JSON list of C-alpha atoms in Angstrom, two decimals:
[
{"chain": "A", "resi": 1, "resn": "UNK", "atom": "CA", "xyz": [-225.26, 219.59, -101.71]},
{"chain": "A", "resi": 2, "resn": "UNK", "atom": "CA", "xyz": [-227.57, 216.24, -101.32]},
{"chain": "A", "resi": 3, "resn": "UNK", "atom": "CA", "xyz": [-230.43, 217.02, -99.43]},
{"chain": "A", "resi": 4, "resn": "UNK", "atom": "CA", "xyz": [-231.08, 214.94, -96.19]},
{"chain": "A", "resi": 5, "resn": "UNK", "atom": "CA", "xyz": [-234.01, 212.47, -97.56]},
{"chain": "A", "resi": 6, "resn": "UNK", "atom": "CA", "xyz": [-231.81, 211.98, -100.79]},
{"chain": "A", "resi": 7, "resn": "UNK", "atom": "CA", "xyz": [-229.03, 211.22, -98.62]},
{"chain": "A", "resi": 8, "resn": "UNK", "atom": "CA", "xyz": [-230.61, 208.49, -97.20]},
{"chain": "A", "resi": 9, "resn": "UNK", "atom": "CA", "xyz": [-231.82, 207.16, -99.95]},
{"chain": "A", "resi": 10, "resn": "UNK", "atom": "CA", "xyz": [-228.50, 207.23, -101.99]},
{"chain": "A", "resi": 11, "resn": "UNK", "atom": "CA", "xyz": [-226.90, 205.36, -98.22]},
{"chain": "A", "resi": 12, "resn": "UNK", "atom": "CA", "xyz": [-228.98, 202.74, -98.93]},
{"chain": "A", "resi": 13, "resn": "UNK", "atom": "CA", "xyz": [-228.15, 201.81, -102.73]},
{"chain": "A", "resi": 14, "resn": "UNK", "atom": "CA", "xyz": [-224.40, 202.68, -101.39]},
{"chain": "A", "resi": 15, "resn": "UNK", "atom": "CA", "xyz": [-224.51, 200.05, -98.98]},
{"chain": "A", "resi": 16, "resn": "UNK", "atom": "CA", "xyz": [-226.95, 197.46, -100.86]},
{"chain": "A", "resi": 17, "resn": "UNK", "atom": "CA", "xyz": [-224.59, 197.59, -104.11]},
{"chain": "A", "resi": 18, "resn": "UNK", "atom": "CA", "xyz": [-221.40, 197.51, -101.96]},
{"chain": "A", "resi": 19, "resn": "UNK", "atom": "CA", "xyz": [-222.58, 194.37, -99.94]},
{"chain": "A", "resi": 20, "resn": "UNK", "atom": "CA", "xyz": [-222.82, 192.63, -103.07]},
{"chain": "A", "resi": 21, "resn": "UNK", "atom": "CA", "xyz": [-219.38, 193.71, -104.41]},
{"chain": "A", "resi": 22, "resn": "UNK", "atom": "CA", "xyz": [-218.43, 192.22, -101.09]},
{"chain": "A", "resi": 23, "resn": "UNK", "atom": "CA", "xyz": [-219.80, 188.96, -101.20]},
{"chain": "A", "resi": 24, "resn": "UNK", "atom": "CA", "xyz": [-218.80, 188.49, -104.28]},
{"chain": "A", "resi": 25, "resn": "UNK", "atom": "CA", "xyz": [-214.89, 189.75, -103.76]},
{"chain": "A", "resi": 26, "resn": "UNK", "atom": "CA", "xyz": [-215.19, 187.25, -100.70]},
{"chain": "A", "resi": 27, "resn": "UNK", "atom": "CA", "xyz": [-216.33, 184.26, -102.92]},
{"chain": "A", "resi": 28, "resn": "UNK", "atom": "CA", "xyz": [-212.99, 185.45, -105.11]},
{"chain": "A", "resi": 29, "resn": "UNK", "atom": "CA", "xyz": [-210.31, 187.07, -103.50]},
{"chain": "A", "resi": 30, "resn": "UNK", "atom": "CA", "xyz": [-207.53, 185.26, -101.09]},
{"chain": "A", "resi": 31, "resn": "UNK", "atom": "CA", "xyz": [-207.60, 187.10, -97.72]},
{"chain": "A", "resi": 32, "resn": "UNK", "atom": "CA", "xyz": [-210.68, 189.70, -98.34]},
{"chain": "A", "resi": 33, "resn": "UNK", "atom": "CA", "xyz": [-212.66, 190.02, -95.70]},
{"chain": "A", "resi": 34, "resn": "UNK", "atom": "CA", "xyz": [-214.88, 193.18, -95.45]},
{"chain": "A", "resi": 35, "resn": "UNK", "atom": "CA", "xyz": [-215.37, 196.43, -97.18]},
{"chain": "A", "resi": 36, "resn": "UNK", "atom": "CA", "xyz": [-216.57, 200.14, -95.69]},
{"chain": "A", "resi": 37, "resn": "UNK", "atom": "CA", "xyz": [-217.26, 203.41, -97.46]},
{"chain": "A", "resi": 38, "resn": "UNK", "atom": "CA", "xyz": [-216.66, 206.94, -96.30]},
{"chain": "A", "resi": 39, "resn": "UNK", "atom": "CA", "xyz": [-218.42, 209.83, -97.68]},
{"chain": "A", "resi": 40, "resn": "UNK", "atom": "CA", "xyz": [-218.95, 213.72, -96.82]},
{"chain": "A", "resi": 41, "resn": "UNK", "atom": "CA", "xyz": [-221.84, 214.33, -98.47]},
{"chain": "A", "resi": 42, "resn": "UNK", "atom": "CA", "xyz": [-220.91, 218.13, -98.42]},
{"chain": "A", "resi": 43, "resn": "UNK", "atom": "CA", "xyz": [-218.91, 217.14, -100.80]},
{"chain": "A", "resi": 44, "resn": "UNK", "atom": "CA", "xyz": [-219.99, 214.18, -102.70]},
{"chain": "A", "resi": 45, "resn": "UNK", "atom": "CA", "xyz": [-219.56, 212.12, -104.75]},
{"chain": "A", "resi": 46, "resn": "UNK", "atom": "CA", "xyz": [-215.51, 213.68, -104.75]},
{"chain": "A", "resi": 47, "resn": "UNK", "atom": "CA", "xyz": [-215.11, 212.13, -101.26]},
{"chain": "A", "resi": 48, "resn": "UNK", "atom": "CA", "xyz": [-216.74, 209.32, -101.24]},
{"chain": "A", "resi": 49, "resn": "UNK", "atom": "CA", "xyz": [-213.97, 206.36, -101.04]},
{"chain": "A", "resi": 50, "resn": "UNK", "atom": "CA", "xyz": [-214.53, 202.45, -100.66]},
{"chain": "A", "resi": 51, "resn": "UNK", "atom": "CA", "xyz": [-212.01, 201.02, -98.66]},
{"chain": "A", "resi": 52, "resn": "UNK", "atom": "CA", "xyz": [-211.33, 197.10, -98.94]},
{"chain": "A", "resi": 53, "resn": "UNK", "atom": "CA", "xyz": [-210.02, 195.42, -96.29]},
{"chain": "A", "resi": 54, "resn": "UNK", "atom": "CA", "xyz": [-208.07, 192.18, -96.03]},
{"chain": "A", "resi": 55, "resn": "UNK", "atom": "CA", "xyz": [-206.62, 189.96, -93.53]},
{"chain": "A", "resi": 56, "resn": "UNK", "atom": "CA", "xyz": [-203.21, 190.39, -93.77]},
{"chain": "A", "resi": 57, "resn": "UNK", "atom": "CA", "xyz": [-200.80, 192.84, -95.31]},
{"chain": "A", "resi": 58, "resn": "UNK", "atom": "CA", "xyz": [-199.19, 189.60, -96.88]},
{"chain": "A", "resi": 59, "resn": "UNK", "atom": "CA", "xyz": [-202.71, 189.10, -98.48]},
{"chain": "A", "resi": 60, "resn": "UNK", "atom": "CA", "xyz": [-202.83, 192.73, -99.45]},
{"chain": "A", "resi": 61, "resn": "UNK", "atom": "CA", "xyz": [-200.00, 192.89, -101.35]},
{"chain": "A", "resi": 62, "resn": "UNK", "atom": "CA", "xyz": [-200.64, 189.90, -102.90]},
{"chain": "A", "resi": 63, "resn": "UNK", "atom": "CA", "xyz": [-203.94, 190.82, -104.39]},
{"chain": "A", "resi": 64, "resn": "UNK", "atom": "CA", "xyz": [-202.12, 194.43, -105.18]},
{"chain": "A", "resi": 65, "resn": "UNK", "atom": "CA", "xyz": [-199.81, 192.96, -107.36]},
{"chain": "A", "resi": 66, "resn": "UNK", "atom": "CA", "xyz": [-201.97, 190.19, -108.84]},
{"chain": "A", "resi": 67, "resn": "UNK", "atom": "CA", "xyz": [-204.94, 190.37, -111.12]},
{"chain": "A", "resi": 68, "resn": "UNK", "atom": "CA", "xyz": [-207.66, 191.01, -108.22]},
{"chain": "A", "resi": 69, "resn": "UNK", "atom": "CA", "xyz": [-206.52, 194.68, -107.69]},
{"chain": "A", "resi": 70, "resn": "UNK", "atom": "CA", "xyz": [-208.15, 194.68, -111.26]},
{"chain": "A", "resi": 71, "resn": "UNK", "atom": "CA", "xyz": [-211.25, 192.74, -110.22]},
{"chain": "A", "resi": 72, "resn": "UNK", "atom": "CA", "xyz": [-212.03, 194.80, -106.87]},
{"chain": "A", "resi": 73, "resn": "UNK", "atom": "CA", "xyz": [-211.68, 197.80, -109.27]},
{"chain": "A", "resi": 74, "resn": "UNK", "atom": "CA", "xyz": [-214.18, 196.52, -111.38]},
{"chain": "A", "resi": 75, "resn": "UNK", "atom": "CA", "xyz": [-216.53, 195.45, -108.56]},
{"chain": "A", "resi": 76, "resn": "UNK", "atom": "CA", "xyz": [-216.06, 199.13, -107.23]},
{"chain": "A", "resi": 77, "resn": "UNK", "atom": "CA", "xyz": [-217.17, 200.80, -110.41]},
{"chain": "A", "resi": 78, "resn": "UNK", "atom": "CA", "xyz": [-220.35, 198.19, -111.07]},
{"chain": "A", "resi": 79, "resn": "UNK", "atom": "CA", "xyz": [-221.05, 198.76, -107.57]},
{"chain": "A", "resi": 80, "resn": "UNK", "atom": "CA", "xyz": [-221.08, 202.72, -108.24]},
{"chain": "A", "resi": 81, "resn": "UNK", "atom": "CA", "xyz": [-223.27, 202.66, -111.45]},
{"chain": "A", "resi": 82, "resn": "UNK", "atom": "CA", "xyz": [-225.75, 199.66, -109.60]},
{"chain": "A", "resi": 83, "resn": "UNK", "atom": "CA", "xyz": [-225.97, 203.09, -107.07]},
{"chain": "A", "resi": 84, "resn": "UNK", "atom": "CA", "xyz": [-226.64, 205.65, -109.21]},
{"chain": "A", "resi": 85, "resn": "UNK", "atom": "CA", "xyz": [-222.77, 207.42, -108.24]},
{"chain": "A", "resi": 86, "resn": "UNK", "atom": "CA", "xyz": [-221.35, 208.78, -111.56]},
{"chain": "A", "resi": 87, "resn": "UNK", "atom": "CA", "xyz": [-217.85, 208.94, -111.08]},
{"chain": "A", "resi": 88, "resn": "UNK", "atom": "CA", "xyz": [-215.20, 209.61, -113.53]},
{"chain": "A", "resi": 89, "resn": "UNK", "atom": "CA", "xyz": [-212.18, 207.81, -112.30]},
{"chain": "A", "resi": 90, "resn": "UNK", "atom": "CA", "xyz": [-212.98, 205.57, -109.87]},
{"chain": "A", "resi": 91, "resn": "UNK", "atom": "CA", "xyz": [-208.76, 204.50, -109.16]},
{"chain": "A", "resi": 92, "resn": "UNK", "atom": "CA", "xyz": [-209.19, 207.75, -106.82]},
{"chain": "A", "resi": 93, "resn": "UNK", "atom": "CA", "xyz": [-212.22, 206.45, -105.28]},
{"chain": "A", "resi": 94, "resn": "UNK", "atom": "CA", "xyz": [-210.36, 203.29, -103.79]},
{"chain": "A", "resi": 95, "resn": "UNK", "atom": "CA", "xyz": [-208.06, 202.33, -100.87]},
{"chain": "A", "resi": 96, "resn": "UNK", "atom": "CA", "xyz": [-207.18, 199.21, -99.71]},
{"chain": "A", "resi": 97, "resn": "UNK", "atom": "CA", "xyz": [-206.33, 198.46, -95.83]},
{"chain": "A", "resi": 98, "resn": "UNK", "atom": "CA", "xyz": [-205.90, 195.45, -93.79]},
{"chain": "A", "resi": 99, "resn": "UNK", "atom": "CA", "xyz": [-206.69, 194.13, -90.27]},
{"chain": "A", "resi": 100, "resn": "UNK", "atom": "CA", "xyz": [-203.25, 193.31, -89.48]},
{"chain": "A", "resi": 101, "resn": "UNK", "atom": "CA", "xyz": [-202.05, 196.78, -90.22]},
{"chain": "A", "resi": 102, "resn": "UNK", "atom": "CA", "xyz": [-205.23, 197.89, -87.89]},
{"chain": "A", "resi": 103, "resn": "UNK", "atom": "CA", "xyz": [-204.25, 196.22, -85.38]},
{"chain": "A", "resi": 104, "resn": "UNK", "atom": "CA", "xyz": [-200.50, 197.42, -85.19]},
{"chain": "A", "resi": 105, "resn": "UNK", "atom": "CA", "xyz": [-201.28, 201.20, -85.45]},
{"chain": "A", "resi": 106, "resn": "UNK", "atom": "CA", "xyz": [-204.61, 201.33, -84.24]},
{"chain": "A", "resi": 107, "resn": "UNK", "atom": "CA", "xyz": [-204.99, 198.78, -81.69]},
{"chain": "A", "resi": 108, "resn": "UNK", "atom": "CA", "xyz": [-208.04, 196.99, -84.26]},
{"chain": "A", "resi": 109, "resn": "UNK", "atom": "CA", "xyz": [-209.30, 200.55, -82.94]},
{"chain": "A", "resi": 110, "resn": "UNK", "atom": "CA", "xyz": [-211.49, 200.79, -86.96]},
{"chain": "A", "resi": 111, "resn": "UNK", "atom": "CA", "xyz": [-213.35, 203.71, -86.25]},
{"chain": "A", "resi": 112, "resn": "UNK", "atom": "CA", "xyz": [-210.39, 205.77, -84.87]},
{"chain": "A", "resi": 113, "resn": "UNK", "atom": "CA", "xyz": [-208.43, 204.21, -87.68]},
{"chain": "A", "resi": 114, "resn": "UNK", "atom": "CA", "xyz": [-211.38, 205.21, -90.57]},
{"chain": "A", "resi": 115, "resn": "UNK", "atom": "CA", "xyz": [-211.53, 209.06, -88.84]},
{"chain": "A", "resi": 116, "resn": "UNK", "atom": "CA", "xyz": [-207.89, 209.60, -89.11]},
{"chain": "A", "resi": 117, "resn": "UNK", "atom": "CA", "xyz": [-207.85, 208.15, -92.44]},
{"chain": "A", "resi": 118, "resn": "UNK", "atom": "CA", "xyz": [-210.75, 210.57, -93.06]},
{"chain": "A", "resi": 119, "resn": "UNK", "atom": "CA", "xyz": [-208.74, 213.62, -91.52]},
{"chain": "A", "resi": 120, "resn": "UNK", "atom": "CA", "xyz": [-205.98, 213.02, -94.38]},
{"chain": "A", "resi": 121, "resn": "UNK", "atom": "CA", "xyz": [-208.10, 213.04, -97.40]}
]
């Protein structure tokens, strides 16, 4: 277990490294539009996932089956090292979500969306 100060500190090269990966995906990648993370740090780094979210599901799939699925892979794992987060495979550290998709099961409801994708992992 990650003590409390150490949590912190690791949040904050989490987010700092992420926001880049972000930008950058943005700058490169039809129909991106934000990223989040979700961690338990009870159990860390095995839970920690970085969910990428795009416009559409259209845009989703397109990226899925193109060469950025590759790219936001890559931008995940620098992201992770830039962080400090060893992780072996980081394929199991990913998801990928979009607004549209949000919107229709969750009402654009992203918290209540984020916990009950939390409650299935």
């Amino acid at each position: 277990m990650i003590a409390k100060r150490e949590r912190g500190k690791l949040e904050r090269r989490l987010i700092a490294a992420l926001t880049d990966a972000c930008e950058q995906a943005k700058a490169e990648v039809v129909g991106f539009v934000w990223l989040t993370h979700c961690v338990d740090y009870q159990n860390f780094p095995a839970s920690l996932v970085v969910i990428w979210v795009f416009d559409t599901d259209a845009h989703l799939a397109s990226a899925l089956k193109g060469g950025d699925k590759q790219r936001l892979h890559d931008l995940t794992a620098n992201a992770l090292v830039d962080a400090g987060v060893a992780i072996d495979s980081v394929s199991q550290h990913i998801d990928f979500d979009s607004e549209q998709s949000c919107q229709h099961t969750h009402g654009g409801d992203w918290q209540r969306r984020l916990r009950s994708r939390a409650a299935r992992h």
